[in-house]
Coordinates of C-alpha atoms in Angstrom, one line a residue:
M1 CA -35.5 21.2 -0.4
N2 CA -31.7 21.3 -0.4
R3 CA -31.8 18.7 -3.3
I4 CA -33.8 21.1 -5.3
W5 CA -31.3 24.0 -4.7
N6 CA -28.3 21.9 -5.1
S7 CA -29.7 20.8 -8.6
I8 CA -29.1 22.6 -12.0
V9 CA -32.8 23.0 -12.3
G10 CA -33.3 24.5 -8.8
K11 CA -30.4 26.8 -9.7
L12 CA -31.6 27.9 -13.1
W13 CA -35.2 28.2 -11.8
G14 CA -33.8 30.5 -8.8
T15 CA -31.9 32.6 -11.2
I16 CA -34.6 33.3 -13.7
L17 CA -37.0 33.9 -10.8
L18 CA -34.5 36.4 -9.4
L19 CA -33.9 38.0 -12.6
V20 CA -37.5 38.4 -13.4
S21 CA -38.2 39.5 -9.7
F22 CA -35.4 42.2 -10.2
V23 CA -37.0 43.5 -13.5
L24 CA -40.3 43.5 -12.1
F25 CA -39.2 45.6 -9.1
I26 CA -37.6 48.2 -11.1
F27 CA -40.5 48.3 -13.5
T28 CA -42.8 48.9 -10.6
V29 CA -40.7 51.6 -9.1
L30 CA -40.3 53.4 -12.4
M31 CA -44.0 52.9 -13.3
L32 CA -45.2 54.3 -10.1
E33 CA -42.8 57.2 -10.2
F34 CA -44.2 57.8 -13.8
L35 CA -47.8 57.4 -13.0
D36 CA -47.2 59.8 -9.9
D37 CA -45.7 62.4 -12.2
Y38 CA -48.3 61.9 -14.6
Y39 CA -51.2 62.1 -12.2
K40 CA -49.7 65.2 -10.8
Q41 CA -49.4 66.8 -14.3
Q42 CA -53.1 65.7 -15.2
S43 CA -54.2 66.8 -11.7
E44 CA -52.6 70.4 -12.1
A45 CA -53.8 70.9 -15.6
S46 CA -57.4 70.1 -14.2
L47 CA -57.0 72.3 -11.4
M48 CA -55.8 75.1 -13.4
K49 CA -58.7 74.5 -15.9
T50 CA -61.2 74.5 -12.8
A51 CA -59.5 77.8 -11.3
D52 CA -59.7 79.5 -14.8
T53 CA -63.5 78.7 -14.9
I54 CA -64.3 79.6 -11.4
E55 CA -62.1 82.9 -12.0
S56 CA -64.1 83.9 -15.0
I57 CA -67.3 83.4 -13.0
V58 CA -66.1 85.5 -10.4
R59 CA -65.1 88.4 -12.6
E60 CA -68.4 88.3 -14.2
Y61 CA -70.6 88.0 -11.1
G62 CA -68.3 89.2 -8.2
L63 CA -66.6 87.4 -5.4
A64 CA -69.7 87.9 -3.2
E65 CA -72.2 86.2 -5.5
M66 CA -69.9 82.9 -5.5
S67 CA -71.9 80.6 -3.3
N68 CA -71.0 77.1 -2.0
S69 CA -73.7 75.8 -4.4
M70 CA -72.2 77.3 -7.5
L71 CA -68.8 75.8 -6.4
M72 CA -70.4 72.2 -5.8
A73 CA -71.8 72.6 -9.4
L74 CA -68.3 73.4 -10.8
L75 CA -66.4 70.7 -9.0
D76 CA -66.3 67.0 -9.1
D77 CA -66.5 64.9 -6.3
D78 CA -62.9 64.4 -5.6
T79 CA -62.0 68.2 -5.7
N80 CA -62.4 70.7 -3.1
A81 CA -62.3 74.7 -3.4
L82 CA -62.1 77.6 -0.9
L83 CA -62.9 81.2 -1.8
V84 CA -60.9 83.4 0.5
S85 CA -61.1 87.2 0.8
S86 CA -58.2 89.4 1.2
N87 CA -58.4 89.4 4.9
H88 CA -58.2 85.6 4.9
E89 CA -61.7 84.8 5.5
V90 CA -63.5 82.1 3.7
I91 CA -66.2 83.4 1.7
S92 CA -67.4 80.1 0.3
S93 CA -65.9 76.5 0.0
Y94 CA -66.8 73.1 -1.3
Q95 CA -65.3 70.2 0.9
T96 CA -66.0 66.7 1.6
G97 CA -65.0 64.4 4.2
L98 CA -63.4 65.1 7.6
N99 CA -61.3 67.8 9.1
Q100 CA -62.5 70.6 6.8
S101 CA -61.8 73.5 9.2
E102 CA -58.5 72.2 9.8
I103 CA -57.8 71.8 6.2
Q104 CA -59.0 75.4 5.5
R105 CA -56.8 76.8 8.4
T106 CA -53.7 75.0 7.1
I107 CA -53.9 76.2 3.6
I108 CA -54.8 79.8 4.6
D109 CA -52.0 80.0 7.2
N110 CA -49.5 78.6 4.8
K111 CA -46.6 81.2 4.2
Q112 CA -46.5 80.8 0.5
F113 CA -50.1 80.8 -0.1
S114 CA -50.4 83.9 2.4
K115 CA -48.9 86.1 -0.4
I116 CA -51.1 84.7 -3.2
N117 CA -53.2 88.0 -3.1
N118 CA -50.3 90.0 -4.1
S119 CA -49.2 87.5 -6.8
K120 CA -50.3 87.5 -10.4
E121 CA -49.6 83.9 -11.3
P122 CA -51.1 80.9 -9.7
L123 CA -49.2 78.6 -7.3
V124 CA -49.1 74.8 -7.2
K125 CA -47.7 73.1 -4.1
E126 CA -47.8 69.8 -2.2
L127 CA -49.2 70.2 1.2
I128 CA -49.2 67.9 4.0
L129 CA -53.0 68.2 5.3
P130 CA -55.3 66.4 7.6
S131 CA -57.0 63.5 6.0
Q132 CA -60.3 63.6 4.7
D133 CA -60.9 60.1 5.8
S134 CA -59.2 59.8 9.3
E135 CA -59.2 62.3 11.9
E136 CA -55.4 61.3 13.0
K137 CA -54.0 60.7 9.7
M138 CA -52.0 63.2 7.4
E139 CA -51.7 63.1 3.8
S140 CA -50.1 64.7 0.8
Y141 CA -52.5 66.9 -1.2
L142 CA -52.1 69.0 -4.5
V143 CA -53.1 72.4 -3.7
L144 CA -53.6 75.2 -6.4
G145 CA -53.6 78.7 -5.1
T146 CA -54.6 81.6 -7.6
P147 CA -55.4 85.2 -7.0
L148 CA -58.8 86.6 -8.1
N149 CA -58.7 89.9 -9.6
T150 CA -62.3 90.9 -10.3
G151 CA -61.5 94.6 -11.2
E152 CA -63.0 95.9 -7.9
S153 CA -61.3 96.9 -4.9
E154 CA -62.3 93.6 -3.2
Q155 CA -59.7 91.2 -3.9
G156 CA -59.4 87.3 -2.9
A157 CA -58.0 84.0 -3.6
L158 CA -59.0 80.6 -4.9
Y159 CA -57.5 77.4 -3.4
I160 CA -58.2 74.1 -5.1
F161 CA -56.9 70.8 -3.7
Q162 CA -57.8 67.3 -4.7
N163 CA -58.4 64.1 -2.7
P164 CA -55.3 61.8 -3.0
D165 CA -57.4 58.9 -3.0
V166 CA -57.5 59.0 -6.9
L167 CA -53.5 58.7 -6.8
H168 CA -53.8 55.9 -4.3
S169 CA -56.2 53.8 -6.1
T170 CA -54.1 54.3 -9.1
S171 CA -50.9 52.9 -7.3
E172 CA -53.0 50.1 -5.7
Y173 CA -54.1 49.0 -9.2
T174 CA -50.7 49.3 -10.6
T175 CA -49.5 47.2 -7.6
K176 CA -52.1 44.6 -8.4
I177 CA -50.9 44.4 -12.0
V178 CA -47.3 44.0 -11.0
I179 CA -48.2 41.2 -8.4
F180 CA -50.3 39.4 -11.1
S181 CA -47.3 39.9 -13.5
A182 CA -44.9 38.4 -11.0
F183 CA -47.3 35.3 -10.3
I184 CA -47.6 34.9 -14.3
A185 CA -43.6 35.1 -14.4
F186 CA -43.2 32.8 -11.3
V187 CA -45.5 30.1 -13.2
L188 CA -43.8 30.8 -16.5
T189 CA -40.3 30.5 -15.0
T190 CA -41.2 27.3 -13.2
F191 CA -42.6 25.8 -16.3
F192 CA -39.6 27.0 -18.5
A193 CA -37.0 25.8 -15.7
F194 CA -38.7 22.1 -15.7
F195 CA -38.8 22.4 -19.6
L196 CA -35.2 23.0 -19.7
S197 CA -34.9 20.1 -17.2
S198 CA -36.1 17.8 -19.7
R199 CA -33.9 19.2 -22.3
I200 CA -30.8 19.9 -20.5
T201 CA -30.5 18.2 -17.2
S202 CA -32.2 14.8 -18.3
P203 CA -29.0 14.0 -20.3
L204 CA -26.9 15.5 -17.6
R205 CA -28.5 13.1 -15.1
K206 CA -27.9 10.3 -17.4
M207 CA -24.2 11.2 -17.6
R208 CA -24.1 11.3 -14.0
E209 CA -25.5 7.8 -13.6
R210 CA -23.2 6.7 -16.3
A211 CA -20.3 8.0 -14.5
F212 CA -21.2 6.4 -11.5
E213 CA -21.7 3.1 -13.5
I214 CA -18.1 3.5 -15.0
A215 CA -16.7 4.4 -11.6
K216 CA -18.0 0.8 -10.6
G217 CA -16.4 -0.9 -13.4
R218 CA -19.4 -1.4 -15.7
F219 CA -18.6 -0.2 -18.9
E220 CA -21.3 -1.8 -21.2
G221 CA -24.0 1.0 -21.3
Q222 CA -24.1 3.7 -23.8
L223 CA -25.5 7.4 -23.7
P224 CA -28.2 8.3 -26.3
T225 CA -26.8 10.8 -28.7
T226 CA -30.0 11.9 -30.5
Q227 CA -29.2 15.9 -29.9
N228 CA -27.0 17.7 -32.1
D229 CA -26.1 20.4 -29.8
E230 CA -23.1 20.7 -27.2
I231 CA -25.0 18.3 -24.8
G232 CA -25.1 15.7 -27.8
Q233 CA -21.6 16.1 -28.6
L234 CA -20.8 15.8 -24.8
S235 CA -22.6 12.3 -24.9
V236 CA -20.5 11.1 -28.0
A237 CA -17.3 12.3 -26.3
F238 CA -18.5 10.6 -23.0
N239 CA -19.0 7.2 -24.8
Q240 CA -15.7 7.4 -26.5
M241 CA -14.2 8.1 -23.1
G242 CA -16.0 5.1 -21.7
R243 CA -14.8 3.0 -24.5
Q244 CA -11.1 4.1 -24.2
L245 CA -11.2 3.7 -20.4
K246 CA -12.4 0.2 -20.8
N247 CA -9.7 -0.7 -23.3
H248 CA -7.0 1.1 -21.1
L249 CA -8.3 -0.9 -18.0
E250 CA -8.4 -4.1 -19.9
V251 CA -4.8 -3.5 -21.0
I252 CA -3.7 -2.6 -17.6
N253 CA -5.5 -5.8 -16.1
Q254 CA -3.7 -8.2 -18.7
E255 CA -0.4 -6.3 -18.0
K256 CA -1.2 -6.9 -14.3
E257 CA -2.1 -10.6 -14.7
Q258 CA 1.0 -11.0 -17.1
L259 CA 3.2 -9.5 -14.3
S260 CA 1.5 -11.5 -11.5
S261 CA 1.9 -14.7 -13.6
I262 CA 5.7 -13.8 -14.2
L263 CA 6.2 -13.1 -10.4
T264 CA 4.4 -16.3 -9.4
S265 CA 6.4 -18.6 -11.8
M266 CA 9.7 -17.1 -10.9
T267 CA 11.9 -19.3 -8.8
D268 CA 13.6 -16.1 -7.4
A269 CA 12.0 -14.2 -4.5
V270 CA 10.8 -10.6 -5.6
I271 CA 9.9 -7.9 -2.9
T272 CA 8.7 -4.5 -3.5
F273 CA 9.1 -1.9 -0.8
N274 CA 7.9 1.8 -0.7
R275 CA 9.8 4.5 0.7
D276 CA 8.8 3.9 4.1
R277 CA 10.6 0.5 3.8
E278 CA 7.3 -1.3 3.9
I279 CA 6.6 -4.5 1.8
L280 CA 4.1 -3.8 -0.9
V281 CA 4.2 -7.0 -3.0
S282 CA 5.8 -10.3 -2.9
N283 CA 5.9 -13.5 -4.8
P284 CA 5.3 -17.1 -3.4
P285 CA 9.1 -17.7 -3.0
A286 CA 9.6 -14.4 -1.3
E287 CA 6.6 -15.3 1.0
R288 CA 8.3 -18.5 2.0
L289 CA 11.7 -17.0 2.4
L290 CA 10.0 -14.3 4.7
Q291 CA 8.3 -17.0 6.7
K292 CA 11.8 -18.8 7.1
W293 CA 13.4 -15.5 8.3
F294 CA 10.5 -14.9 10.6
I295 CA 10.7 -18.1 12.3
S296 CA 14.4 -18.1 12.7
K297 CA 14.4 -14.5 14.2
G298 CA 11.3 -15.0 16.4
L299 CA 8.8 -12.8 17.7
E300 CA 11.1 -10.2 19.1
S301 CA 12.3 -9.0 15.6
K302 CA 10.9 -5.7 14.6
S303 CA 11.6 -6.1 10.9
P304 CA 10.6 -8.9 8.7
I305 CA 13.7 -8.6 6.7
P306 CA 17.4 -9.5 8.0
N307 CA 19.5 -6.6 9.0
E308 CA 21.9 -7.2 6.1
I309 CA 19.1 -6.6 3.6
Y310 CA 17.6 -3.6 5.4
H311 CA 21.1 -1.8 5.2
M312 CA 21.3 -2.5 1.5
L313 CA 17.6 -1.2 1.2
E314 CA 18.4 2.1 3.0
H315 CA 21.6 2.5 0.7
V316 CA 19.6 2.1 -2.5
L317 CA 16.9 4.4 -1.4
E318 CA 19.4 7.1 -0.2
F319 CA 21.6 7.1 -3.1
E320 CA 19.2 6.0 -5.7
D321 CA 21.7 3.3 -7.2
K322 CA 21.4 -0.2 -8.1
L323 CA 22.9 -2.7 -5.8
V324 CA 24.1 -6.3 -6.4
E325 CA 25.7 -8.4 -3.5
D326 CA 26.5 -12.0 -2.5
I327 CA 25.5 -12.3 1.2
E328 CA 25.1 -15.2 3.9
I329 CA 22.5 -15.3 6.4
E330 CA 22.2 -18.1 8.8
G331 CA 24.3 -20.4 7.0
S332 CA 22.4 -19.8 3.8
Y333 CA 23.9 -18.0 0.7
Y334 CA 21.9 -15.4 -1.3
T335 CA 22.5 -13.3 -4.4
L336 CA 20.6 -10.1 -3.7
Q337 CA 20.0 -7.5 -6.2
I338 CA 18.0 -4.1 -5.3
S339 CA 17.0 -1.6 -7.8
P340 CA 15.3 1.9 -7.2
L341 CA 11.7 2.3 -8.3
K342 CA 11.0 5.7 -10.0
S343 CA 7.8 7.7 -10.6
S344 CA 7.1 9.7 -13.6
G345 CA 8.8 12.7 -12.0
Q346 CA 12.0 10.6 -11.6
S347 CA 11.6 10.6 -7.9
V348 CA 12.4 7.6 -5.9
R349 CA 9.2 5.8 -4.7
G350 CA 10.6 2.7 -3.7
A351 CA 12.6 -0.4 -4.3
V352 CA 12.5 -4.0 -5.8
A353 CA 14.5 -6.6 -4.4
V354 CA 15.3 -9.8 -6.4
I355 CA 16.8 -12.5 -4.1
R356 CA 18.0 -15.9 -5.5
D357 CA 18.8 -18.7 -3.0
M358 CA 22.3 -19.8 -4.0
T359 CA 22.5 -22.4 -1.0
E360 CA 21.7 -25.5 -3.1
Q361 CA 24.1 -24.2 -6.0
K362 CA 26.8 -23.8 -3.6
K363 CA 26.4 -27.3 -2.3
L364 CA 26.2 -28.8 -5.9
D365 CA 29.4 -26.7 -6.5
K366 CA 31.0 -28.3 -3.6
L367 CA 29.7 -31.8 -4.4
R368 CA 31.0 -31.5 -7.9
S369 CA 34.6 -30.4 -6.8
D370 CA 34.5 -33.1 -4.0
F371 CA 33.4 -35.7 -6.6
I372 CA 36.2 -34.7 -8.9
A373 CA 38.6 -35.1 -6.1
N374 CA 37.3 -38.0 -4.8
V375 CA 37.4 -39.7 -8.3
S376 CA 40.8 -38.5 -8.6
H377 CA 41.9 -39.7 -5.5
E378 CA 40.1 -43.3 -5.8
L379 CA 41.8 -43.9 -9.4
R380 CA 45.1 -42.3 -8.6
T381 CA 46.2 -45.2 -6.4
P382 CA 45.1 -48.3 -8.6
I383 CA 46.4 -46.6 -11.6
A384 CA 49.9 -45.8 -9.6
M385 CA 50.0 -49.6 -8.8
L386 CA 49.2 -50.7 -12.2
Q387 CA 52.0 -48.5 -13.6
G388 CA 54.5 -49.5 -11.0
Y389 CA 54.0 -53.2 -11.2
S390 CA 53.7 -53.2 -14.8
E391 CA 57.1 -51.2 -15.2
A392 CA 58.6 -53.7 -12.6
I393 CA 57.5 -56.7 -14.9
L394 CA 58.7 -54.9 -18.0
D395 CA 62.0 -54.1 -16.6
D396 CA 62.4 -57.6 -15.2
V397 CA 63.0 -56.5 -11.8
V398 CA 60.8 -59.5 -10.9
T399 CA 63.6 -62.5 -10.4
T400 CA 61.1 -65.4 -9.4
E401 CA 58.1 -66.7 -11.0
E402 CA 56.1 -66.6 -7.8
D403 CA 56.7 -62.8 -7.4
R404 CA 55.8 -62.2 -11.0
K405 CA 52.4 -64.0 -10.5
E406 CA 52.0 -62.0 -7.5
M407 CA 52.5 -58.8 -9.1
I408 CA 50.0 -60.0 -12.0
K409 CA 47.6 -60.9 -9.4
I410 CA 47.8 -57.3 -7.8
I411 CA 47.4 -55.7 -11.2
Y412 CA 44.5 -57.9 -11.8
D413 CA 42.7 -57.0 -8.5
E414 CA 43.5 -53.3 -9.1
S415 CA 42.0 -53.4 -12.5
Q416 CA 38.9 -55.3 -11.0
R417 CA 38.5 -52.6 -8.4
M418 CA 38.8 -49.8 -11.1
G419 CA 35.9 -51.8 -13.0
R420 CA 33.9 -51.8 -10.1
L421 CA 34.3 -48.3 -9.4
V422 CA 33.4 -47.2 -13.0
K423 CA 30.3 -49.5 -12.9
D424 CA 29.1 -48.2 -9.6
L425 CA 29.7 -44.7 -10.8
L426 CA 27.5 -45.5 -13.9
D427 CA 24.9 -47.2 -12.0
L428 CA 24.7 -44.1 -9.5
A429 CA 24.5 -41.7 -12.5
R430 CA 21.8 -43.6 -14.1
M431 CA 19.8 -43.9 -10.9
E432 CA 20.1 -40.3 -10.1
S433 CA 19.0 -39.1 -13.7
G434 CA 15.9 -41.2 -13.4
H435 CA 16.8 -43.7 -16.1
M436 CA 16.8 -46.7 -13.8
R437 CA 14.2 -49.5 -14.6
L438 CA 12.5 -51.7 -12.2
Y439 CA 11.5 -55.2 -13.1
K440 CA 9.1 -55.7 -10.3
D441 CA 7.6 -59.2 -9.4
T442 CA 5.4 -60.4 -6.5
V443 CA 7.4 -62.6 -4.2
P444 CA 7.6 -64.1 -0.9
V445 CA 9.3 -61.3 1.0
V446 CA 10.7 -63.8 4.0
N447 CA 12.1 -66.2 1.5
V448 CA 13.9 -63.4 -0.5
I449 CA 15.5 -61.5 2.4
E450 CA 16.5 -65.2 4.1
R451 CA 18.2 -66.4 0.8
I452 CA 20.1 -63.1 0.2
T453 CA 21.1 -63.3 3.8
Q454 CA 22.3 -67.0 3.6
K455 CA 24.6 -66.2 0.7
F456 CA 27.0 -64.4 3.1
A457 CA 27.1 -67.4 5.6
Q458 CA 30.4 -68.6 4.2
V459 CA 31.9 -65.3 4.1
A460 CA 30.8 -64.7 7.6
K461 CA 32.2 -67.9 8.7
E462 CA 35.7 -67.2 7.2
K463 CA 35.5 -63.8 8.9
H464 CA 34.7 -65.3 12.2
V465 CA 31.5 -63.5 12.3
R466 CA 28.1 -64.8 13.4
L467 CA 25.5 -63.9 10.8
Q468 CA 21.8 -64.4 12.0
F469 CA 18.5 -64.0 10.4
T470 CA 15.1 -63.3 12.3
S471 CA 11.7 -62.7 10.8
E472 CA 8.4 -61.6 12.7
I473 CA 6.5 -61.9 9.3
S474 CA 4.5 -64.9 8.1
N475 CA 6.0 -66.8 5.0
D476 CA 2.8 -66.2 3.1
V477 CA 3.5 -62.4 3.1
L478 CA 4.1 -61.2 -0.4
I479 CA 5.8 -58.2 -1.8
N480 CA 6.2 -56.4 -5.1
I481 CA 9.8 -55.6 -5.8
D482 CA 12.7 -55.9 -8.2
E483 CA 14.3 -58.8 -6.6
D484 CA 17.8 -58.3 -8.1
R485 CA 18.0 -54.5 -7.0
I486 CA 16.8 -55.4 -3.6
E487 CA 19.7 -58.0 -3.4
Q488 CA 22.1 -55.5 -4.4
V489 CA 21.1 -53.4 -1.4
L490 CA 21.2 -56.2 1.0
T491 CA 24.5 -57.4 -0.5
N492 CA 26.0 -54.1 0.1
L493 CA 24.8 -53.7 3.5
I494 CA 25.7 -57.2 4.7
D495 CA 29.0 -57.0 2.9
N496 CA 29.7 -53.8 4.9
A497 CA 28.4 -55.1 8.2
I498 CA 30.8 -58.2 8.0
R499 CA 33.8 -56.3 6.6
H500 CA 33.6 -53.6 9.7
T501 CA 32.8 -56.4 12.3
P502 CA 35.7 -57.7 14.3
D503 CA 36.2 -61.4 15.0
S504 CA 33.6 -62.9 17.4
G505 CA 31.2 -60.0 16.3
K506 CA 27.7 -60.5 15.2
V507 CA 25.7 -59.4 12.3
T508 CA 21.7 -59.6 12.5
V509 CA 19.4 -59.3 9.6
S510 CA 15.9 -58.9 10.9
L511 CA 12.5 -58.5 9.0
E512 CA 9.4 -57.1 10.6
H513 CA 6.0 -55.8 9.7
E514 CA 5.5 -52.0 10.7
L515 CA 2.1 -50.3 9.5
S516 CA 2.1 -51.3 5.5
Y517 CA 5.7 -51.5 5.3
A518 CA 8.2 -54.4 5.4
K519 CA 10.9 -53.2 7.9
I520 CA 14.3 -54.7 7.1
K521 CA 17.3 -54.1 9.6
V522 CA 21.0 -55.1 9.0
A523 CA 22.7 -54.6 12.5
D524 CA 26.4 -55.3 13.4
T525 CA 28.6 -55.1 16.6
G526 CA 31.3 -53.4 14.7
E527 CA 33.3 -50.4 15.0
G528 CA 30.5 -48.0 14.4
I529 CA 30.5 -44.6 12.8
P530 CA 30.9 -41.3 14.5
K531 CA 27.9 -39.2 15.1
E532 CA 29.2 -36.3 13.2
D533 CA 29.5 -38.4 10.0
L534 CA 26.2 -39.9 10.1
P535 CA 24.5 -37.3 7.9
F536 CA 27.2 -37.9 5.2
V537 CA 27.0 -41.9 5.0
F538 CA 24.8 -41.8 1.9
E539 CA 27.0 -39.4 -0.1
R540 CA 29.5 -40.3 -2.9
F541 CA 32.9 -41.6 -1.7
Y542 CA 32.2 -41.2 1.9
K543 CA 34.6 -43.1 4.0
A544 CA 35.0 -42.8 7.8
D545 CA 38.4 -42.9 9.0
K546 CA 37.7 -45.8 11.4
A547 CA 35.0 -47.5 9.9
R548 CA 35.5 -47.6 6.1
T549 CA 38.9 -48.0 4.8
R550 CA 40.2 -48.5 1.4
S551 CA 42.1 -51.7 2.8
K552 CA 38.7 -53.2 3.2
G553 CA 38.0 -52.8 -0.5
G554 CA 35.0 -50.3 -0.6
T555 CA 34.5 -47.9 -3.3
G556 CA 32.5 -45.2 -1.4
L557 CA 29.4 -45.5 -3.7
G558 CA 27.6 -48.5 -2.4
L559 CA 25.5 -46.6 0.3
G560 CA 24.6 -44.1 -2.5
I561 CA 23.4 -46.6 -4.7
A562 CA 21.4 -48.6 -2.1
K563 CA 19.8 -45.3 -1.0
N564 CA 18.4 -44.7 -4.5
I565 CA 17.3 -48.2 -5.3
V566 CA 15.2 -48.1 -1.9
E567 CA 13.7 -44.7 -2.7
A568 CA 12.8 -46.0 -6.4
H569 CA 10.9 -48.7 -4.6
K570 CA 8.8 -45.8 -2.7
G571 CA 10.7 -46.7 0.6
N572 CA 13.2 -45.0 2.7
I573 CA 16.7 -45.9 4.6
R574 CA 18.2 -44.4 7.7
V575 CA 21.5 -45.4 9.8
D576 CA 21.9 -45.3 13.5
S577 CA 25.3 -46.0 14.9
T578 CA 27.4 -45.7 18.2
V579 CA 31.1 -45.9 18.0
N580 CA 32.5 -49.2 19.4
E581 CA 29.1 -50.8 19.7
G582 CA 28.0 -51.0 16.2
T583 CA 25.7 -49.9 13.4
T584 CA 22.2 -50.6 12.1
F585 CA 20.9 -49.8 8.7
T586 CA 17.1 -49.8 8.5
F587 CA 15.1 -49.4 5.2
Y588 CA 11.4 -49.9 4.5
L589 CA 9.6 -51.2 1.6
P590 CA 5.8 -51.1 0.9
L591 CA 3.9 -54.0 1.2
D592 CA 0.8 -52.9 -0.8

């Protein structure tokens, strides 16, 4: 029921029905009033005519000759009459129904009708008299009183009244007509309302269903536009709105996907905040950065971002100004740019932060400066020695041929050292740029490692160092490697071990099988490397004060080259060392 009243059909039907009911009610009231007045006028005219007839008979025959039978002959069934003498006695009467004497007494005792004998004009009045149909009921009667002047000394009055059943029957008939008209109006109103439903509300219901489909993101359907009225025009406008909305959403989705792709492909971290300092959007680099900060701060932290960034965000949201800063957080360096986000009303609704991790850049800058400094340092000494000894020879400072040969040998050695340095720099640069080519071949791993080790037997003997090779791998095991490059690695490691091992020391080259790798270890009992220097041994130009000095001929690039060669073979290398106990370099090469 509520669904009907909440619909347009129900409201239209109720409105028309209420309007028709109101019109019928006003019409019924006016009609009843009109019929009542009309009936009274007709009744009064009829009573006056009847009174004139009776008066003419009384004048002709006398008041005493007027009998009840004569009155009954002159009156119809609904009309009653009384002939009353001057002393208010009933001479003759014609009445029907109950309460005849009470009706007579009420009319005769009426003050206005009591003076009718002395009046010259008839008097018509509505009186409340006992009903002719019920003893306990009172009804309204139209009573006509007129004097009878017979010309004789005897005077009298005539009272005529009519039964109200005629008026009541007329009113009831009128009421029935109105009720029947109301029923017809109800049927017609219902039919008209549901007819309008098919013409008006049906397109509206289709629009409502179409609106729900659009709200769910389905833009394919179209509303029919067969009508040329306002509803048809509304359907056309609704279809145009759906198409435009679809186009706008497609543009928005494309821009959203484009923005998402841009954010995802950015290497910088991007984080969007609202005014409540809550994170709304973040790209993958930002997610990794937030995880890093969360792990470092622990579960006790209330804010997912460091306090330094939080204070900068507060500043931007409060002063609505762009902020760019370089900050350091837990040993990492960042360039941070925070800009306010403004709505269409130019009010700040949040902020966007772009964070660039500059830690690697800082390290590269430091490595670059260190590299330049180290190259300059490494080249300065041999160049100075070349220049100094050359000037001594040119200036004939040398007096003996032996001294002259010694200076020429020094110049030659330093030029060789410079050549090795340049060659190592070129090799290392080529490896790090990915231009190193490996010429791999399948060879017995034990034979290769043992052969390379034995090359240093004479050098170790001259240095009074015991060189030893051990293997736990079968001689039949093969490995796919670039033999020349692996020889370069082992040459560097064994040469370093011998040079930094004191007399009576020991250098051991061992070969083991670990999982799917060949494990090669070069261990010495030399000076060792300080623990704080171990992370830097594979960097360019690294030289520990005790373990690696210029006097022992190193360029500081050998271990860096060895690391690149091993990694190019899909292996890895590490170092373990204890000061005054020795150093062990271990690298792994895949056997498969």
